[in-house]
XYZ file of C-alpha atoms in Angstrom:
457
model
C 0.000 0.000 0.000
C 2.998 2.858 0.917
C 4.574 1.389 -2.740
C 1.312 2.553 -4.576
C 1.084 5.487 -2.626
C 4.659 6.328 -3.885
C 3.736 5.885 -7.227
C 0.259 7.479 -7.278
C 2.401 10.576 -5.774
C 5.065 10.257 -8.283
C 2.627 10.595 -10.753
C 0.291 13.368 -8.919
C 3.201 15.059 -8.824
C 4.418 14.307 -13.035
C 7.496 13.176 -12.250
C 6.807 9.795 -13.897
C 6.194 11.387 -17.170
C 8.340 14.307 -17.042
C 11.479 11.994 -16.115
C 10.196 8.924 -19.203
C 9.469 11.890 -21.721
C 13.396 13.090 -20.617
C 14.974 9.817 -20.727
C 12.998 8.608 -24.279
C 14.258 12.185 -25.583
C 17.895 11.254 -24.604
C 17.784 8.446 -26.624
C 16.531 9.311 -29.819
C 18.242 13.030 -29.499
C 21.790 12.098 -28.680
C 22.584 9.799 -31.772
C 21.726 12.871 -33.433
C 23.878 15.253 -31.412
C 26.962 13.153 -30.727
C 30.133 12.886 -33.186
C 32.103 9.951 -33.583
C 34.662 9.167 -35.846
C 32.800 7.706 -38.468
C 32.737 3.989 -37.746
C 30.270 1.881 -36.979
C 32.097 0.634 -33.770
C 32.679 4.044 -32.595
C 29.138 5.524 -32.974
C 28.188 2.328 -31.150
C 30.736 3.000 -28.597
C 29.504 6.438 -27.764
C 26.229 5.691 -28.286
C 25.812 3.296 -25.575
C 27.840 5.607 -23.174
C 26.536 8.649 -23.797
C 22.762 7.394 -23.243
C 23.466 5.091 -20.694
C 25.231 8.004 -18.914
C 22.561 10.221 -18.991
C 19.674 7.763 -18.488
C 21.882 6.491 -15.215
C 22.374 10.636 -14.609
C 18.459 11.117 -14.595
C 17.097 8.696 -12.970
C 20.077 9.109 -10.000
C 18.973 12.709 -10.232
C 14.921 11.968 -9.926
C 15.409 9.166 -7.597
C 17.398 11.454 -4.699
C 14.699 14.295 -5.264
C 11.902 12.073 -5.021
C 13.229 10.107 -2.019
C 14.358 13.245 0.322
C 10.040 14.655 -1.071
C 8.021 11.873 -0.752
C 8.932 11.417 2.682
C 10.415 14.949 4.145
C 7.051 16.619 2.407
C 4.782 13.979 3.857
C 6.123 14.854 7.154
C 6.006 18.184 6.682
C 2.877 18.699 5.585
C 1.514 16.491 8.037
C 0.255 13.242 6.018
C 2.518 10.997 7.541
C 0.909 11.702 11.017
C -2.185 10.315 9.406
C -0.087 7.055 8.205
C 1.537 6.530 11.611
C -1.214 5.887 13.748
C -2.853 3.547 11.228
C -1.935 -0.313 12.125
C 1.575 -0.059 10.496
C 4.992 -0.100 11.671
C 7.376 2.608 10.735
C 9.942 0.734 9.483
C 7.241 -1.034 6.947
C 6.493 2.914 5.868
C 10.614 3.508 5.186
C 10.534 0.173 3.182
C 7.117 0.208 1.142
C 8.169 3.715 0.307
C 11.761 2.401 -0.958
C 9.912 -0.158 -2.869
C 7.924 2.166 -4.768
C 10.866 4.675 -5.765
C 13.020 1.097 -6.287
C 9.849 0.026 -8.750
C 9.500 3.132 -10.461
C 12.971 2.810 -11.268
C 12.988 -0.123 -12.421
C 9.988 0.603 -14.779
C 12.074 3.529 -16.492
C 15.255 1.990 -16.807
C 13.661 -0.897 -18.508
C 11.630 1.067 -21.296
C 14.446 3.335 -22.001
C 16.920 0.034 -21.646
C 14.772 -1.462 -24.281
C 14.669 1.515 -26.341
C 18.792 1.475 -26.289
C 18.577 -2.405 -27.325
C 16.411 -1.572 -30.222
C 17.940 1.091 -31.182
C 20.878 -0.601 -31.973
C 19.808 -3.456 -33.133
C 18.199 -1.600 -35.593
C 21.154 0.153 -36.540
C 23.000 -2.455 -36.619
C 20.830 -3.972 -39.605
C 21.044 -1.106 -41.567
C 24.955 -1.707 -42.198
C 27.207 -3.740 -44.506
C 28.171 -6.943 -43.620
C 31.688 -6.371 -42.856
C 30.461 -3.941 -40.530
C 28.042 -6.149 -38.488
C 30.470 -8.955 -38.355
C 32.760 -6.009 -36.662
C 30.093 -4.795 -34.153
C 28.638 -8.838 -33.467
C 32.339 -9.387 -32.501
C 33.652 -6.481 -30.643
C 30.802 -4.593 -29.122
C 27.792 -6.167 -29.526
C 28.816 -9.006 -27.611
C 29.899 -10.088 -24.101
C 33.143 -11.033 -24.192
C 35.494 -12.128 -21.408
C 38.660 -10.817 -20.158
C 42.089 -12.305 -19.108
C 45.186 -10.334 -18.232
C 49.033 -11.494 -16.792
C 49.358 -11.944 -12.727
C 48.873 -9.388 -10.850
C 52.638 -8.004 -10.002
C 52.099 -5.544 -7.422
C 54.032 -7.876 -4.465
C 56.948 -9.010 -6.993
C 57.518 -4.816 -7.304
C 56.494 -4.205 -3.783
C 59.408 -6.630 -2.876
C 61.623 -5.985 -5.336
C 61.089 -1.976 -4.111
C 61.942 -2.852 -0.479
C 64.992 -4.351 -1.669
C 66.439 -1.185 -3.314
C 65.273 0.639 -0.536
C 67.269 -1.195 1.677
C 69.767 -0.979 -0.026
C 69.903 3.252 -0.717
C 69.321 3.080 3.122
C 72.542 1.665 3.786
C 74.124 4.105 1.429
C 72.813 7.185 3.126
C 71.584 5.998 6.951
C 70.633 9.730 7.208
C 67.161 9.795 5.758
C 64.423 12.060 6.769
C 61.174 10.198 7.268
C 59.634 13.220 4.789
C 62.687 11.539 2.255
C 62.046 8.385 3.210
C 58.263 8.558 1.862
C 59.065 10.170 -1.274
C 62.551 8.045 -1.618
C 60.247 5.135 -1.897
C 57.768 6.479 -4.335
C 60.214 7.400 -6.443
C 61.728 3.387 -6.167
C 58.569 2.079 -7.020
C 58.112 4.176 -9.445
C 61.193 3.530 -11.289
C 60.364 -0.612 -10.597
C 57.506 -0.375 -12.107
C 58.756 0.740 -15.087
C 61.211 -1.895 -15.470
C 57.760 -3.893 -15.756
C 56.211 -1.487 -18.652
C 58.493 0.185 -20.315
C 60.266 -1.183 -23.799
C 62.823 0.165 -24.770
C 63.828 0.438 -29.073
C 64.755 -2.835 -30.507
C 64.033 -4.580 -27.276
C 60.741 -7.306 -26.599
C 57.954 -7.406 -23.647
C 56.459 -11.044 -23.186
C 53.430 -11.631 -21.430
C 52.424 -15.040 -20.289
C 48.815 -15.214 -19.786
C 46.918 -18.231 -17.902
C 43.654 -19.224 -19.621
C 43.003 -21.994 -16.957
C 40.042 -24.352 -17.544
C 39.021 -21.906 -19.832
C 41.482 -23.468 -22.042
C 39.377 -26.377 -22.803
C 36.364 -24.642 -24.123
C 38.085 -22.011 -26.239
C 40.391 -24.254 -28.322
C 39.326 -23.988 -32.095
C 37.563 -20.202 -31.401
C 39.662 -16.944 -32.418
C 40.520 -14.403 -29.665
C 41.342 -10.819 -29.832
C 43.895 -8.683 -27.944
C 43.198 -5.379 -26.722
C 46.674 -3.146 -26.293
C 47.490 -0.147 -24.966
C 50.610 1.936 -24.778
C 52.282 5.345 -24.141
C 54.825 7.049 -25.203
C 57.183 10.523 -24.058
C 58.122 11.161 -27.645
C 56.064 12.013 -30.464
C 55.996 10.496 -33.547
C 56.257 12.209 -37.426
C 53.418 10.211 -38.248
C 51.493 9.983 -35.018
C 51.867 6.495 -34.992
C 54.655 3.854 -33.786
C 55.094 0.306 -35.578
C 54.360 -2.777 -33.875
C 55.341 -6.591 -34.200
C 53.222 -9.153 -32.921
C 54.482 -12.588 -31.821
C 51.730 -15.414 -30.706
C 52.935 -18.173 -29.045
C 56.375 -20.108 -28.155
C 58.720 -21.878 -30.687
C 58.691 -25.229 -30.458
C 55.546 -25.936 -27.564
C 52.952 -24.554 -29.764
C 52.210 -23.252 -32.969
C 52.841 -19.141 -33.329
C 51.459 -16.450 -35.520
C 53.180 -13.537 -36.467
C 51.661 -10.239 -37.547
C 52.279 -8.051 -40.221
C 54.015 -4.483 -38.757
C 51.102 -2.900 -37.377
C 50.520 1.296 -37.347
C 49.493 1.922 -33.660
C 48.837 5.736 -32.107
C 49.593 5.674 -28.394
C 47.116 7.113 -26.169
C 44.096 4.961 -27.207
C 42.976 1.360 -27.499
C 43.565 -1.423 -30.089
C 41.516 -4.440 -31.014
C 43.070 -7.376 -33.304
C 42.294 -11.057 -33.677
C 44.655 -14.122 -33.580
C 44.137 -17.097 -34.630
C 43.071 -20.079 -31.962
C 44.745 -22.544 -30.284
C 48.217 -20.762 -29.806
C 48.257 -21.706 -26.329
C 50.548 -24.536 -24.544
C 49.185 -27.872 -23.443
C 48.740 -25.911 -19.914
C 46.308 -23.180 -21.059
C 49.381 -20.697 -21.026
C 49.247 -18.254 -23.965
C 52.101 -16.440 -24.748
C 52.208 -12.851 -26.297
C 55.476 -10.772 -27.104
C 55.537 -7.516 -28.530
C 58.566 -6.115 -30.510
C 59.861 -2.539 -30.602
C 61.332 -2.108 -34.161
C 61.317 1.902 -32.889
C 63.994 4.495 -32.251
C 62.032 5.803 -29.358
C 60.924 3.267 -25.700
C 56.934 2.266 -25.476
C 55.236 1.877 -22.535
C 52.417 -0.697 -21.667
C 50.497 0.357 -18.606
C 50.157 -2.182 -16.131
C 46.058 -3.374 -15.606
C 45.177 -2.081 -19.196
C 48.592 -2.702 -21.223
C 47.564 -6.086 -22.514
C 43.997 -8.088 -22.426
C 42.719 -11.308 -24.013
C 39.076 -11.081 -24.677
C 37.402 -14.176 -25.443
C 33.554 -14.948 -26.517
C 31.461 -15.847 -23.678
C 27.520 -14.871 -24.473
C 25.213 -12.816 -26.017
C 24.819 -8.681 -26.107
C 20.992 -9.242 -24.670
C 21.671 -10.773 -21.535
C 24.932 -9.018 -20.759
C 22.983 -5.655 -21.510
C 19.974 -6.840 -19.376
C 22.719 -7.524 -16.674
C 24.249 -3.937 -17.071
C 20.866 -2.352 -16.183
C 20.367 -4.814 -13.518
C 23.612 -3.043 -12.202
C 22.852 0.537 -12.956
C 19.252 -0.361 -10.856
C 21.426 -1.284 -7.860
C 22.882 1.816 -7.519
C 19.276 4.063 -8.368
C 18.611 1.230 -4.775
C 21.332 2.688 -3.157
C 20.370 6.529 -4.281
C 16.769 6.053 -3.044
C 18.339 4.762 0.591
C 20.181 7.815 1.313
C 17.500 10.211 0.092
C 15.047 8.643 2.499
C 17.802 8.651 5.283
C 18.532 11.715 4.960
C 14.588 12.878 4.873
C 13.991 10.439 7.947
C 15.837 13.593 10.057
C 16.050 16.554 8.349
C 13.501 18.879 5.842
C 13.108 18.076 2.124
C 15.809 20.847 1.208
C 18.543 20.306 3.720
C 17.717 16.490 2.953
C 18.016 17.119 -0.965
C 21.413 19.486 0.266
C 22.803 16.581 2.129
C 22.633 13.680 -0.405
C 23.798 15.545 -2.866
C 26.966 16.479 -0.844
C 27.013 12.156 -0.497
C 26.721 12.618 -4.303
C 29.944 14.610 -4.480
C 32.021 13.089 -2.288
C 31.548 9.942 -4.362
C 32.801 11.301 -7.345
C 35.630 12.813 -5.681
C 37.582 9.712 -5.255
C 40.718 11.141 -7.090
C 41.037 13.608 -4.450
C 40.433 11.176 -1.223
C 43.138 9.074 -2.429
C 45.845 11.668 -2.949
C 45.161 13.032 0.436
C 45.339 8.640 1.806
C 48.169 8.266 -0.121
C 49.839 11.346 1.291
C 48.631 10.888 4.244
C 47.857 14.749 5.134
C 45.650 17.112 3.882
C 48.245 20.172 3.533
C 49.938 20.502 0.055
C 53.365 20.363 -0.344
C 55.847 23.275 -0.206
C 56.997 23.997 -3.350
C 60.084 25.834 -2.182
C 61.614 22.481 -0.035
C 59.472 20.062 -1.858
C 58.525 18.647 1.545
C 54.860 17.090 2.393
C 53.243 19.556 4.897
C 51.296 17.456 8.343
C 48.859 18.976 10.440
C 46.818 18.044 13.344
C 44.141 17.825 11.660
C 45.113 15.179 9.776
C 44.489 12.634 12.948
C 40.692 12.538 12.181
C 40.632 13.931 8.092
C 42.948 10.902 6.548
C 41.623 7.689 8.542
C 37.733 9.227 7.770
C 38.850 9.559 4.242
C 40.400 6.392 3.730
C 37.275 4.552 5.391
C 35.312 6.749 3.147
C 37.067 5.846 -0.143
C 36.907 2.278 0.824
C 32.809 2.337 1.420
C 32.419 4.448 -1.836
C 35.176 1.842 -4.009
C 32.620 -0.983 -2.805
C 29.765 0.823 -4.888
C 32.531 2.784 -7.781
C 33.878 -1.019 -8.210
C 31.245 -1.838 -10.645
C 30.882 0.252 -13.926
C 28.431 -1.756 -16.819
C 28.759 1.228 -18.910
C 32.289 0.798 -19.577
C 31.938 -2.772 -19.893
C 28.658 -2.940 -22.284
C 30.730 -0.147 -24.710
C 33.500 -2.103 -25.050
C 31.828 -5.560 -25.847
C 33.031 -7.086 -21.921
C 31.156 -9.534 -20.200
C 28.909 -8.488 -17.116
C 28.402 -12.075 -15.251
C 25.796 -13.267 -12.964
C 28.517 -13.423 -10.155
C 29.448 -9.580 -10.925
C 25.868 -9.094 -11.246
C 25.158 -10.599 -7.321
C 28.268 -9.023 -5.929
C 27.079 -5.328 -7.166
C 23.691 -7.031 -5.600
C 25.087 -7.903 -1.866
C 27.294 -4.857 -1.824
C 25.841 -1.834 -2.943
C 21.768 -2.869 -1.998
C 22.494 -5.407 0.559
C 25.313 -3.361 2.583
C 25.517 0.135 1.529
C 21.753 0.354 1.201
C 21.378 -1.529 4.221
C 23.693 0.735 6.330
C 21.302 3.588 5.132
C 18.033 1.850 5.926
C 18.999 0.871 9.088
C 19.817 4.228 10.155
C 17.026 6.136 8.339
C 14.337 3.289 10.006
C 16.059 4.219 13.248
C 15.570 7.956 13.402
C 12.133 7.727 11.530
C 10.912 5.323 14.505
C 12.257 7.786 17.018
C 11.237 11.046 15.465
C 8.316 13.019 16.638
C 6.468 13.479 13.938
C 3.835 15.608 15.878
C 6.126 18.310 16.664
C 7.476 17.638 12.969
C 5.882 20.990 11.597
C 6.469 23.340 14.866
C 10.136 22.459 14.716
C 10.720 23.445 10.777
């Protein structure tokens, strides 16, 4: 009964049909609106992130402005004194109203969701064949994704060591040195790992695991990425391809490749140029007069086929409605104590400080707030700092739990979104996050007054 309430006020109110005509107009508009660069992959590309960014935008927009109103306003204007003496418990009036705002959601995501999928399905029909085989295998598809072990403790070790090391050279250290000493060790470790220098190779060895079994006889593609300080003439830097090792399994070699730094690159191999232990091995030769770099975590990726577009995008949205759960929490928490525009103030200040992540981890990884002196180069400390960094690093850790999962990035670029990923996205950002903000906005609903609720505003 509090869900349909929700709703009939949602649409008393027009914010139904205001937010569907605004989301529907998204869709068809931006395909119009947006450039690309003149590929079928790359309008697809942009077309699912622009429109899934601003549908996501929207609705996280509607859902914290109807969840601080629907419950601040009721209290306010003294309808939810009416509700509360009526044979239902409070915490059954936080929830049916989450429900509704949670089923609303859900309602809009999945007509403009399905308006996306036809769109581009349609689109997609409308192009030559070479270009649907393109999009069916890259994009349009969920694909999964394999990269070399993680290195972090071989440089982490291998960091300490040198440290060690410089600290026996010069005993006489500052702790201020110390820190940046170290940085600068790692740094210079790590790339030992990436960089290549001219007329020099990069292996990776790549574990497929029991994967390995079902993807003999099926083509994969590699997805690279690298950097580079110089510039070339051209804009682009050559690159040699070697797949497999000599005498365990058979290789492929590719013709010299035109690569621009900056940006990824898509190509297929051939199957079954992995070793009787699932271990595929990639090296990349640098026939240039200047070094390349290959990030670590993006550098190299084997994507493999693994389903279908419809289910992975259905997944996505699944996703993008756990968060629009999470939204609708902390608008009713905050309305639970405070009035519908110090409530609307506060969550989106929550808002902010979720998308500030960049800025919470330089001041953890720092470990002060003050900037550094440009003069000495040393890291300033203050007091302060005893209660900002530990509240910012436990904030940046309950924000990466929700920030951890990104569909949009993964439907655009043809990844797979699995049922596990699905369920974890599930159990942390509605089960825990969401949770954490029920529990407290049931709490302080069940012990507000709501009589006094108007005399106090």
């Amino acid at each position: 009964a509090i869900a349909w309430l929700t709703w009939k006020a949602a649409l008393r109110f027009r914010l139904f049909l205001v937010i569907a005509v605004l989301l529907i107009a998204s869709v068809i508009g931006l395909p119009i609106l947006i450039k690309d660069d003149g590929t079928a992959r790359g309008f697809t590309q942009i077309l699912l992130t622009y429109t899934l960014s601003t549908i996501t935008a929207l609705l996280g927009l509607s859902t914290l402005w109807l969840s601080c109103g629907t419950l601040a306003r009721d209290i306010e204007e003294c309808q939810m004194q009416m509700v509360a003496v009526k044979p239902i418990a409070r915490w059954q009036i936080w929830l049916g109203k989450w429900l509704g705002i949670l089923s609303l959601n859900a309602v809009l995501l999945a007509l403009t969701g399905g308006c996306v999928y036809g769109l581009l399905e349609w689109r997609a029909t409308k192009l030559p064949a070479a270009e649907q085989a393109v999009l069916n295998n890259e994009i349009l598809v969920a694909r999964g994704s394999l990269m070399e072990k993680n290195s972090d403790d071989e440089i982490e070790s291998e960091a300490a060591r040198l440290l060690q090391e410089r600290l026996q050279k010069n005993p006489e250290l500052s702790k201020a040195d110390l820190t940046e000493v170290r940085k600068q060790i790692v740094e210079q470790v790590k790339a030992a790992y990436q960089l290549v220098p001219p007329g020099y190779e990069r292996p990776w060895k790549i574990d497929l695991g029991l994967r390995a079994k079902f993807l003999r006889d099926q083509p994969l593609q590699l997805r690279v990425k690298f950097n580079s300080a110089e510039k070339s003439p051209s804009g682009t830097f050559v690159a040699l391809w070697q797949v497999g090792e000599p005498q365990k399994t058979k290789l492929w070699r590719s013709e010299p490749m035109s690569l621009a730094p900056d940006t990824f690159h898509e190509f297929t191999i051939p199957p079954n140029l992995f070793d009787e232990n699932g271990v595929l091995t990639i090296t990349f030769a640098n026939p240039n007069n200047t070094a390349l770099l290959f990030p670590l975590g993006e550098g190299m990726e084997v994507l493999y086929h693994e389903g279908g577009f419809g289910l992975n995008f259905a997944r996505g949205l699944g996703i993008i409605l756990c968060w629009m759960a999470l939204l609708s929490a902390i608008g009713l928490a905050s309305a639970s104590f405070l009035s519908f525009p110090v409530a609307a103030f506060f969550s989106l200040g929550v808002l902010t400080m979720a998308f500030s992540t960049g800025t919470l981890s330089n001041v953890v990884s720092e470990g002060t707030i003050m900037s550094r002196n440009s003069e000495t180069g040393v890291q300033g400390a203050s007091v302060v700092d005893l209660v900002v960094v530990p509240f910012f690093r436990a904030a940046l850790g309950v924000i990466n739990l929700a920030k951890g999962f990104s569909p949009i990035d993964s439907l655009s670029s043809g990844r797979s979104i699995t049922w596990t990923e699905l369920s974890l996205a599930f159990c942390q950002i509605v089960l825990l996050l969401g949770g954490i903000f029920a529990v407290f906005g049931i709490f302080v609903f069940n012990r507000r007054e709501l009589a006094t609720a108007q005399g106090t505003q």
